Amino acid sequence: MLLSAKNFPTGSENEQQALQTKLETILRNEVGSDLFATLGTWRRILSDNQQRAKWDEISDQLTTLFKCGKSIPLDGPMIGVTMSLRDTDYLYDVAALFENNRSALAHLEIMATAWNATFGPTGLWMGKTFEPIDVGAYNEICDHYPPAVAAFDPSTARIGRNFFREPTHPDFLQKLGVPVLTDFWKLLDRPTSTTVDGFKGELLASNLRKEEAIPYTKTGGYFLSALGSSVVPEMNGKAVYQLNYRWPTLSPTFPMTRLVDEIVQIGEGVYLGQLVMASRHYSLGTINISLFGENITDIEFGTPYRPGHSSIFEDIKNGIMNIVTGRDTDSGPDYGYQSNGFFLMVDTHLATQAYGDDAFPFLRPRPGEIGFRELGYNSRIDAAVTNWSEDWHKDEELRRKFTTFTLEPSTNPNDGDVTKYRQEGESILQMLARLQKESSAASSHDDRIVHLEKFHQLFRAGIAPRIVDGRFQGQGRGYNTRFDAPEPVEWYGQPEPTKNFDYYHGATLNLHFGMADTLLQHSSTPSSFSFNHVANLLDEDKRGPNVLNEVWAHIGRFIFPWAGKSF
């Protein structure tokens, strides 16, 4: 079972049952039948600095899913999604004295706020790949550390690297992203064949084909991965798939000198990871000292990662703790590991679901990028549909979208089936355009609301949109849902990211005064001086032209060019 409280080592049966109840509540009330849509919604909230009040609740839900996830090894390339970042809580021990999970300083979430304001919308980090490694190279990288050597299994142990992508239309800070990482982390160009030099892992042709679903340009940031136990104290030694960036042989640069990723499976082809950072005993990097081009020495700032090797001060501290507690304290250093956020890994065969409008559309391949043609985005947009008013029927998905009504039983049982108004080969929009012409022609000399009856029937059978978290949602059927633009859009001359945005094109179908239908009502006792009498006189005559609609059609729409609404 992928998600179960049994996957988390609790202290008692009551604790396990409480965790299982919490999990079932999340699955029932939040996840439902669409895991991608739920994760997409959570990410949109976590990436919105205006919705900080909800961050703790969603982080708690992600923590529950992680605890209940199943430890399983990963292999080959995976699409990556940054869900959230959290500041390291250097005052955690002080906060714990007051029974708080995080200190007030950590609650500022400076890192998350800055990320959301800069690289959050761009899809800078695009995923990882997990490649085979032989036991000799593995042992050398982990410095023959016994627990790591014992964890090696050729079928599950991997060496991995990360994928990075150039933002489109980047601002000043975004322009610095990949170039700075390339120099600082020594990133390489995307490999296009198995014979490219410079990579630590084994480049497999099968993996390179799978990578075609991921639009990235640079790669690097190596890690060693194997099945293991969580290093976060609150995880009680939970089984995870662990990615360790910290080994000095991998030449990590800050902040990878602090980083250990932990991953579990939460759905078919969907994996949840937590970013784990050391808050103590880590290196800030090294500086090379040279003279006349000759390397003299490398000076390291901080403490290099050497598990199992503690300093003299750590040994003294552990000795004192052994006397006080009466237990044999581990002689290795206490790195003070903390969970610093969450990310997702998604199998490449689920790329179209991951890039869907209700999931993570900002990661979707753009024209010119690898993945755009490979996943078929070009065939639908570039080849099949060139004239949208006529060629939409050439594409199955567009044909289904443009001809599918979303209806519920009408409030008037006499209305009948309104789908009959759509003619063969006609889209719903084309149907509305035809009905608009018919109603305008009929009411041009006869201003009665009866000429709008077909629109009334369609309206009575339509479904009201949902409002979720204060945002217009459509009906969640894949059409007219929230949109995150993959790149900034010009608003009032300034490029801004488009997030959580609904934009709907608008068209005025018919305007109507309604005077003859509302004021000139029939009565059983008509008077020659009442509106009812006038109505009887008009009953056999034309009611006059629909002046409002005529004025709008010929003059008003040019003065007030309404084009739609945004939510």
XYZ file of C-alpha atoms in Angstrom:
567
model
C 0.000 0.000 0.000
C 1.566 3.302 -1.103
C 0.052 5.564 1.548
C -0.373 4.091 5.007
C 0.399 5.055 8.594
C 2.169 1.702 8.805
C 4.959 3.242 6.714
C 5.849 5.511 9.640
C 7.442 4.172 12.851
C 5.213 5.518 15.645
C 5.633 5.011 19.347
C 2.268 3.372 19.956
C -0.783 1.927 18.251
C -2.797 5.013 19.238
C -0.287 7.295 17.507
C -0.415 5.156 14.385
C -4.220 5.218 14.356
C -4.219 9.021 14.788
C -1.840 9.343 11.830
C -3.988 7.018 9.714
C -7.102 9.057 10.541
C -5.291 12.244 9.570
C -4.186 10.658 6.289
C -7.679 9.451 5.438
C -9.100 12.919 6.134
C -6.606 14.494 3.704
C -7.297 11.873 1.027
C -11.051 12.287 1.397
C -11.339 16.064 1.769
C -8.336 17.321 -0.195
C -6.997 14.802 -2.686
C -10.115 13.025 -3.907
C -9.575 11.307 -7.251
C -7.103 13.803 -8.757
C -3.728 13.880 -7.019
C -2.142 16.156 -9.638
C -4.886 18.790 -9.300
C -4.550 18.795 -5.499
C -0.778 19.087 -5.586
C -1.095 21.827 -8.212
C -3.496 23.773 -5.990
C -1.232 23.385 -2.972
C 1.778 24.571 -4.944
C -0.079 27.646 -6.185
C -0.886 28.584 -2.597
C 2.641 27.870 -1.356
C 4.078 30.015 -4.169
C 1.765 32.949 -3.424
C 3.207 35.331 -0.838
C -0.298 36.747 -0.307
C -1.522 33.417 1.079
C 1.092 32.896 3.790
C -1.619 32.185 6.359
C -2.289 28.830 4.639
C 1.329 27.706 4.315
C 1.576 25.962 7.684
C -1.586 23.933 7.100
C -0.434 22.719 3.665
C 3.075 21.970 4.978
C 1.462 19.873 7.693
C -0.572 17.972 5.081
C 2.543 17.358 2.982
C 4.344 16.134 6.094
C 1.532 13.651 6.719
C 1.734 12.363 3.126
C 5.507 12.047 3.479
C 5.244 10.110 6.726
C 2.747 7.723 5.151
C 4.600 7.396 1.827
C 6.450 4.252 0.802
C 10.214 4.036 0.493
C 11.108 2.961 -3.046
C 14.214 3.448 -5.223
C 14.132 5.739 -8.248
C 15.755 5.098 -11.612
C 16.259 7.276 -14.675
C 15.034 10.842 -15.276
C 12.195 12.401 -13.274
C 10.287 15.651 -13.738
C 10.816 17.899 -10.724
C 8.466 20.393 -9.078
C 9.496 22.705 -6.258
C 6.562 22.725 -3.856
C 7.891 24.848 -0.995
C 11.014 26.153 0.691
C 11.419 26.811 4.407
C 14.042 28.687 6.375
C 16.388 26.760 8.615
C 15.289 27.341 12.200
C 18.489 28.105 14.057
C 16.444 28.826 17.192
C 14.569 25.529 17.045
C 15.836 24.341 20.442
C 14.736 27.598 22.066
C 11.297 27.385 20.440
C 10.944 23.788 21.662
C 11.365 24.977 25.257
C 8.172 26.986 24.772
C 6.458 24.026 23.040
C 6.550 25.693 19.615
C 7.352 23.836 16.399
C 9.203 26.827 14.904
C 10.640 30.052 16.210
C 9.222 33.463 15.323
C 12.324 34.180 13.239
C 11.813 31.051 11.134
C 8.156 31.956 10.656
C 9.266 34.939 8.581
C 10.005 32.385 5.804
C 12.466 34.738 4.122
C 13.756 32.094 1.705
C 10.276 31.085 0.522
C 9.198 34.700 0.082
C 12.299 35.550 -1.933
C 12.002 32.410 -4.078
C 8.352 33.119 -4.876
C 9.208 36.662 -5.899
C 12.060 35.625 -8.214
C 12.459 32.091 -9.544
C 9.253 30.470 -8.285
C 7.220 31.031 -11.500
C 10.036 30.174 -13.926
C 10.648 26.457 -13.494
C 14.391 27.039 -12.980
C 14.849 23.570 -11.478
C 13.268 20.923 -13.727
C 14.081 17.575 -12.117
C 16.736 14.917 -11.606
C 18.074 11.756 -13.128
C 19.305 8.619 -11.364
C 22.072 6.718 -13.171
C 23.907 3.434 -12.468
C 27.173 3.438 -10.532
C 29.549 0.561 -9.762
C 30.485 -0.383 -6.215
C 34.071 0.836 -6.486
C 33.118 4.356 -7.516
C 30.309 4.381 -4.957
C 32.616 3.423 -2.084
C 35.195 5.978 -3.150
C 32.644 8.779 -3.212
C 31.314 7.937 0.260
C 34.887 7.678 1.612
C 34.288 4.017 2.511
C 31.980 5.102 5.343
C 30.739 1.716 6.680
C 26.975 2.477 6.907
C 27.007 3.895 3.353
C 29.039 0.959 2.028
C 26.580 -1.469 3.661
C 23.651 0.331 1.998
C 25.020 -0.246 -1.514
C 22.884 -2.401 -3.805
C 23.567 -2.231 -7.556
C 19.838 -2.434 -8.277
C 18.926 0.568 -6.098
C 22.052 2.682 -5.530
C 22.502 5.495 -8.058
C 24.505 8.600 -8.768
C 22.348 11.496 -9.851
C 22.357 15.014 -11.230
C 19.861 17.872 -11.485
C 18.238 19.603 -14.462
C 18.046 23.390 -14.894
C 16.185 25.500 -17.415
C 16.642 28.983 -18.838
C 13.663 31.239 -18.039
C 11.862 32.872 -20.975
C 11.885 36.688 -20.962
C 13.815 36.774 -17.666
C 14.058 39.847 -15.464
C 17.400 41.023 -14.088
C 17.638 38.447 -11.291
C 16.350 35.595 -13.438
C 18.998 36.387 -16.050
C 21.616 35.665 -13.399
C 20.100 32.296 -12.445
C 21.487 29.692 -14.827
C 24.726 31.568 -15.708
C 25.613 31.962 -12.022
C 24.736 28.334 -11.266
C 26.739 27.213 -14.309
C 29.879 28.886 -12.970
C 29.288 28.245 -9.283
C 28.062 24.648 -9.523
C 30.050 23.851 -12.689
C 27.000 22.793 -14.674
C 27.370 21.025 -18.029
C 25.352 21.264 -21.220
C 22.539 18.807 -21.633
C 23.954 15.496 -22.958
C 22.605 14.465 -26.346
C 24.426 11.126 -26.693
C 25.906 8.405 -24.515
C 29.456 9.308 -25.622
C 29.568 12.804 -24.108
C 32.476 13.190 -21.669
C 32.516 14.781 -18.246
C 29.622 12.997 -16.551
C 30.078 10.970 -13.374
C 27.187 8.595 -14.045
C 26.612 6.152 -16.890
C 24.653 7.790 -19.706
C 22.109 5.249 -20.963
C 20.354 5.684 -24.296
C 17.047 4.665 -22.699
C 17.375 7.403 -20.076
C 18.308 10.059 -22.633
C 15.136 9.219 -24.553
C 13.082 9.647 -21.389
C 14.781 12.986 -20.746
C 13.172 14.304 -23.930
C 10.026 14.889 -21.867
C 11.888 17.437 -19.711
C 12.818 20.877 -21.141
C 16.193 21.629 -19.569
C 19.480 23.090 -20.839
C 22.042 22.614 -18.064
C 22.741 19.764 -15.680
C 24.861 19.133 -12.592
C 24.682 19.171 -8.815
C 25.636 15.543 -8.137
C 24.347 13.311 -5.371
C 24.693 9.713 -4.248
C 21.400 7.904 -3.622
C 20.429 4.688 -1.857
C 17.729 3.278 0.367
C 18.149 4.412 3.951
C 16.574 5.952 7.035
C 15.537 9.567 7.467
C 18.077 11.801 9.201
C 15.379 14.207 10.428
C 14.765 13.440 14.140
C 10.985 13.948 13.852
C 10.822 11.180 11.226
C 11.774 8.492 13.788
C 14.143 6.746 11.382
C 11.485 6.344 8.672
C 12.564 4.354 5.602
C 13.271 6.684 2.661
C 15.191 6.852 -0.596
C 18.031 9.167 0.383
C 19.989 11.546 -1.859
C 23.212 12.810 -0.280
C 24.914 15.818 -1.894
C 27.381 16.366 0.960
C 30.179 13.925 0.118
C 33.355 16.018 -0.457
C 34.373 13.766 -3.378
C 31.340 15.107 -5.299
C 32.808 18.629 -4.962
C 29.571 20.123 -3.617
C 29.237 23.887 -3.329
C 27.082 25.739 -0.852
C 24.224 25.090 -0.119
C 24.659 21.523 -1.397
C 27.291 21.065 1.307
C 24.296 21.016 3.690
C 21.785 19.120 1.576
C 20.270 15.658 1.921
C 17.061 14.903 -0.021
C 14.644 12.196 1.114
C 11.973 10.723 -1.172
C 8.937 8.454 -0.770
C 6.236 7.363 -3.196
C 2.734 8.798 -2.690
C 1.023 7.806 -5.963
C 1.584 5.811 -9.122
C 4.581 7.506 -10.703
C 4.447 10.377 -8.174
C 7.055 10.815 -5.438
C 7.206 13.346 -2.608
C 10.567 14.569 -1.392
C 11.635 16.699 1.517
C 14.632 19.017 1.388
C 16.779 18.357 4.448
C 19.464 20.817 5.484
C 22.168 20.517 8.131
C 22.046 23.397 10.618
C 25.417 22.501 12.160
C 28.818 21.167 11.047
C 28.727 22.122 7.393
C 31.084 23.737 4.921
C 30.518 27.064 3.209
C 32.924 26.026 0.485
C 36.602 26.277 -0.273
C 38.827 28.963 -1.730
C 41.876 28.156 -3.805
C 45.131 29.938 -2.945
C 47.614 30.022 -5.815
C 50.950 31.720 -6.504
C 52.328 32.271 -10.007
C 49.664 29.911 -11.323
C 50.700 27.174 -8.907
C 48.124 25.827 -6.442
C 49.405 26.314 -2.910
C 46.445 25.195 -0.808
C 42.671 25.041 -0.554
C 41.201 26.791 2.448
C 37.829 25.429 3.596
C 35.349 27.623 5.411
C 33.407 25.557 7.893
C 33.445 21.833 8.573
C 33.731 19.263 5.764
C 31.209 16.444 5.786
C 32.757 13.385 7.462
C 30.094 11.243 9.157
C 31.524 9.028 11.871
C 34.360 11.460 12.564
C 33.724 13.918 15.377
C 35.877 16.748 16.650
C 37.567 16.747 20.052
C 34.877 19.119 21.295
C 32.141 16.797 20.047
C 33.822 13.862 21.804
C 33.948 15.797 25.081
C 30.281 16.756 24.723
C 29.266 13.155 23.950
C 31.290 11.916 26.937
C 29.479 14.294 29.262
C 26.103 13.276 27.808
C 26.995 9.604 28.283
C 27.616 10.241 31.986
C 24.450 12.330 32.423
C 22.093 10.075 30.472
C 23.750 6.747 31.136
C 23.537 5.953 27.390
C 26.200 5.417 24.765
C 25.849 8.506 22.586
C 26.783 8.203 18.918
C 30.314 9.451 18.433
C 29.430 11.071 15.089
C 28.600 14.770 14.852
C 25.048 15.990 15.335
C 24.290 17.806 12.093
C 21.010 19.283 13.332
C 19.087 18.156 10.253
C 15.781 19.935 9.591
C 13.113 19.672 6.908
C 13.430 22.761 4.704
C 10.562 22.211 2.284
C 9.082 19.775 -0.201
C 9.428 18.853 -3.871
C 7.902 16.332 -6.262
C 9.378 13.762 -8.613
C 7.152 12.562 -11.466
C 7.797 9.723 -13.927
C 8.313 11.029 -17.464
C 5.490 8.864 -18.823
C 3.146 11.116 -16.820
C 4.555 14.295 -18.380
C 1.299 15.481 -19.981
C -0.530 15.098 -16.655
C 2.245 16.915 -14.793
C 2.193 19.772 -17.325
C -1.621 19.963 -17.334
C -3.505 23.199 -16.723
C -4.677 22.061 -13.293
C -1.236 20.746 -12.260
C 2.036 22.499 -13.159
C 1.590 24.243 -16.537
C 4.544 26.599 -15.929
C 6.849 23.594 -16.461
C 5.353 22.770 -19.855
C 7.821 22.773 -22.772
C 7.717 25.966 -24.794
C 8.183 26.278 -28.572
C 11.821 25.626 -29.452
C 12.530 23.600 -26.305
C 13.152 19.870 -26.147
C 9.859 18.239 -25.174
C 7.598 20.579 -27.126
C 7.666 18.453 -30.264
C 8.348 15.155 -28.483
C 5.193 15.451 -26.371
C 3.053 16.505 -29.330
C 2.384 20.113 -28.381
C 3.558 21.224 -31.815
C 1.248 18.903 -33.763
C -1.856 20.251 -32.115
C -0.969 23.918 -32.300
C 1.376 24.297 -35.261
C 0.237 21.688 -37.747
C -3.361 20.669 -37.162
C -4.849 24.050 -36.284
C -3.854 27.079 -38.330
C -7.308 28.645 -38.724
C -8.964 28.355 -35.333
C -12.462 29.204 -36.560
C -12.430 26.319 -39.029
C -9.597 23.871 -38.230
C -10.472 23.062 -34.611
C -12.352 19.934 -35.725
C -9.077 18.418 -36.994
C -7.883 17.908 -33.413
C -9.728 15.360 -31.272
C -9.120 17.183 -28.001
C -10.215 20.538 -29.404
C -13.235 18.971 -31.089
C -14.335 17.463 -27.783
C -13.714 20.714 -25.954
C -15.537 22.945 -28.452
C -18.639 20.733 -28.744
C -19.138 19.500 -25.160
C -21.883 21.191 -23.139
C -21.624 21.387 -19.342
C -25.252 21.320 -18.259
C -27.566 20.437 -15.402
C -31.372 20.046 -15.361
C -33.064 23.316 -16.278
C -35.072 25.212 -13.677
C -37.887 25.195 -16.258
C -38.980 21.605 -17.042
C -40.505 22.758 -20.323
C -37.187 23.872 -21.804
C -36.243 20.482 -23.225
C -32.820 19.501 -24.561
C -30.849 22.676 -25.357
C -28.067 20.760 -27.138
C -30.422 20.611 -30.144
C -29.529 24.212 -30.944
C -25.997 23.222 -31.992
C -25.956 22.243 -35.652
C -23.814 19.525 -37.221
C -20.162 20.575 -37.567
C -20.724 23.633 -35.418
C -18.848 24.516 -32.240
C -20.693 25.902 -29.225
C -19.130 29.301 -29.861
C -20.255 29.203 -33.478
C -23.724 28.215 -32.301
C -23.837 31.256 -30.006
C -22.634 33.512 -32.823
C -25.411 32.197 -35.094
C -28.076 32.582 -32.389
C -26.843 36.130 -31.769
C -27.378 37.047 -35.418
C -30.813 35.411 -35.441
C -31.985 37.175 -32.258
C -30.640 40.556 -33.379
C -32.356 40.225 -36.773
C -35.647 39.172 -35.188
C -35.617 41.960 -32.577
C -34.401 44.735 -34.851
C -38.062 45.648 -35.623
C -39.759 43.791 -32.760
C -38.317 44.452 -29.293
C -39.762 41.503 -27.379
C -37.837 39.305 -24.987
C -39.293 36.206 -26.638
C -36.550 36.544 -29.260
C -33.989 35.803 -26.541
C -35.723 32.639 -25.352
C -33.018 30.283 -26.656
C -30.422 32.160 -24.606
C -32.689 31.912 -21.557
C -32.978 28.158 -22.006
C -29.209 27.783 -22.309
C -28.722 29.934 -19.231
C -31.223 27.943 -17.143
C -29.459 24.699 -18.073
C -25.951 26.027 -17.454
C -23.897 25.229 -14.361
C -22.787 27.988 -12.019
C -19.000 28.301 -11.636
C -17.288 27.287 -8.411
C -15.375 29.746 -6.241
C -12.487 28.095 -4.375
C -10.177 30.098 -2.111
C -11.704 33.259 -3.543
C -10.854 32.324 -7.126
C -13.055 31.547 -10.098
C -12.671 27.853 -10.908
C -14.932 27.026 -13.830
C -16.277 23.509 -13.422
C -12.985 21.664 -13.100
C -13.596 19.655 -16.264
C -10.377 20.679 -17.970
C -11.765 23.835 -19.560
C -11.699 27.430 -18.341
C -9.649 26.655 -15.260
C -7.010 28.727 -13.492
C -3.955 29.609 -15.537
C -0.296 30.177 -14.670
C 1.617 31.657 -17.595
C 4.942 29.936 -18.297
C 6.590 33.333 -18.683
C 5.898 36.929 -17.617
C 3.274 38.878 -19.542
C 3.345 42.598 -20.312
C 0.892 44.499 -18.111
C 0.860 48.297 -18.448
C 4.282 48.173 -20.075
C 5.910 46.055 -17.365
C 6.558 42.287 -17.524
C 4.889 40.524 -14.603
C 4.332 36.828 -13.851
C 0.785 35.657 -14.466
C -0.294 33.371 -11.626
C -3.704 32.127 -10.509
C -5.287 34.061 -13.378
C -8.594 33.478 -15.125
C -9.142 35.416 -18.334
C -12.245 34.920 -20.425
C -12.911 36.523 -23.785
C -16.284 38.223 -23.843
C -18.908 39.029 -26.460
C -22.239 40.837 -26.112
C -24.947 38.639 -27.635
C -27.975 40.920 -27.377
C -29.106 43.928 -25.364
C -32.794 44.491 -24.586
C -34.764 47.323 -22.929
C -37.600 45.017 -21.894
C -40.106 47.850 -21.454
C -42.914 46.220 -23.410
C -42.508 42.940 -21.510
C -42.253 44.336 -17.981
C -44.375 47.480 -17.832
C -47.056 46.706 -20.408
C -48.547 43.663 -18.681
C -51.972 42.132 -19.422
C -54.749 42.330 -16.829
C -58.168 40.689 -16.485
C -59.771 44.134 -15.988
C -58.108 46.403 -18.497
C -58.642 50.146 -18.291
C -58.365 52.487 -21.205
C -56.029 54.606 -19.071
C -53.761 51.765 -17.839
C -50.612 50.263 -19.204
C -52.591 47.027 -19.585
C -54.889 48.645 -22.114
C -51.914 49.929 -24.071
C -50.467 46.428 -23.927
C -53.634 44.987 -25.441
C -53.424 47.504 -28.236
C -49.807 46.533 -28.890
C -50.497 42.816 -28.647
C -51.285 42.540 -32.337
C -48.613 44.998 -33.478
C -44.843 45.155 -33.604
C -43.353 46.499 -30.405
C -40.911 48.778 -32.212
C -37.202 48.302 -32.845
C -34.718 47.067 -30.245
C -33.076 50.485 -30.023
C -30.559 49.534 -27.308
C -29.191 46.596 -29.250
C -29.062 48.552 -32.506
C -27.218 51.476 -30.901
C -24.746 49.096 -29.271
C -24.100 47.124 -32.453
C -23.509 50.181 -34.645
C -22.011 52.702 -32.215
C -21.596 51.532 -28.615
C -19.227 48.625 -29.149
C -16.710 50.956 -30.784
C -16.895 53.432 -27.884
C -16.905 50.828 -25.120
C -14.976 47.862 -26.589
C -15.635 45.315 -23.836
C -13.506 42.224 -24.474
C -13.979 39.967 -21.464
C -13.387 39.542 -17.737
C -10.632 38.339 -15.452
C -11.082 36.757 -12.044
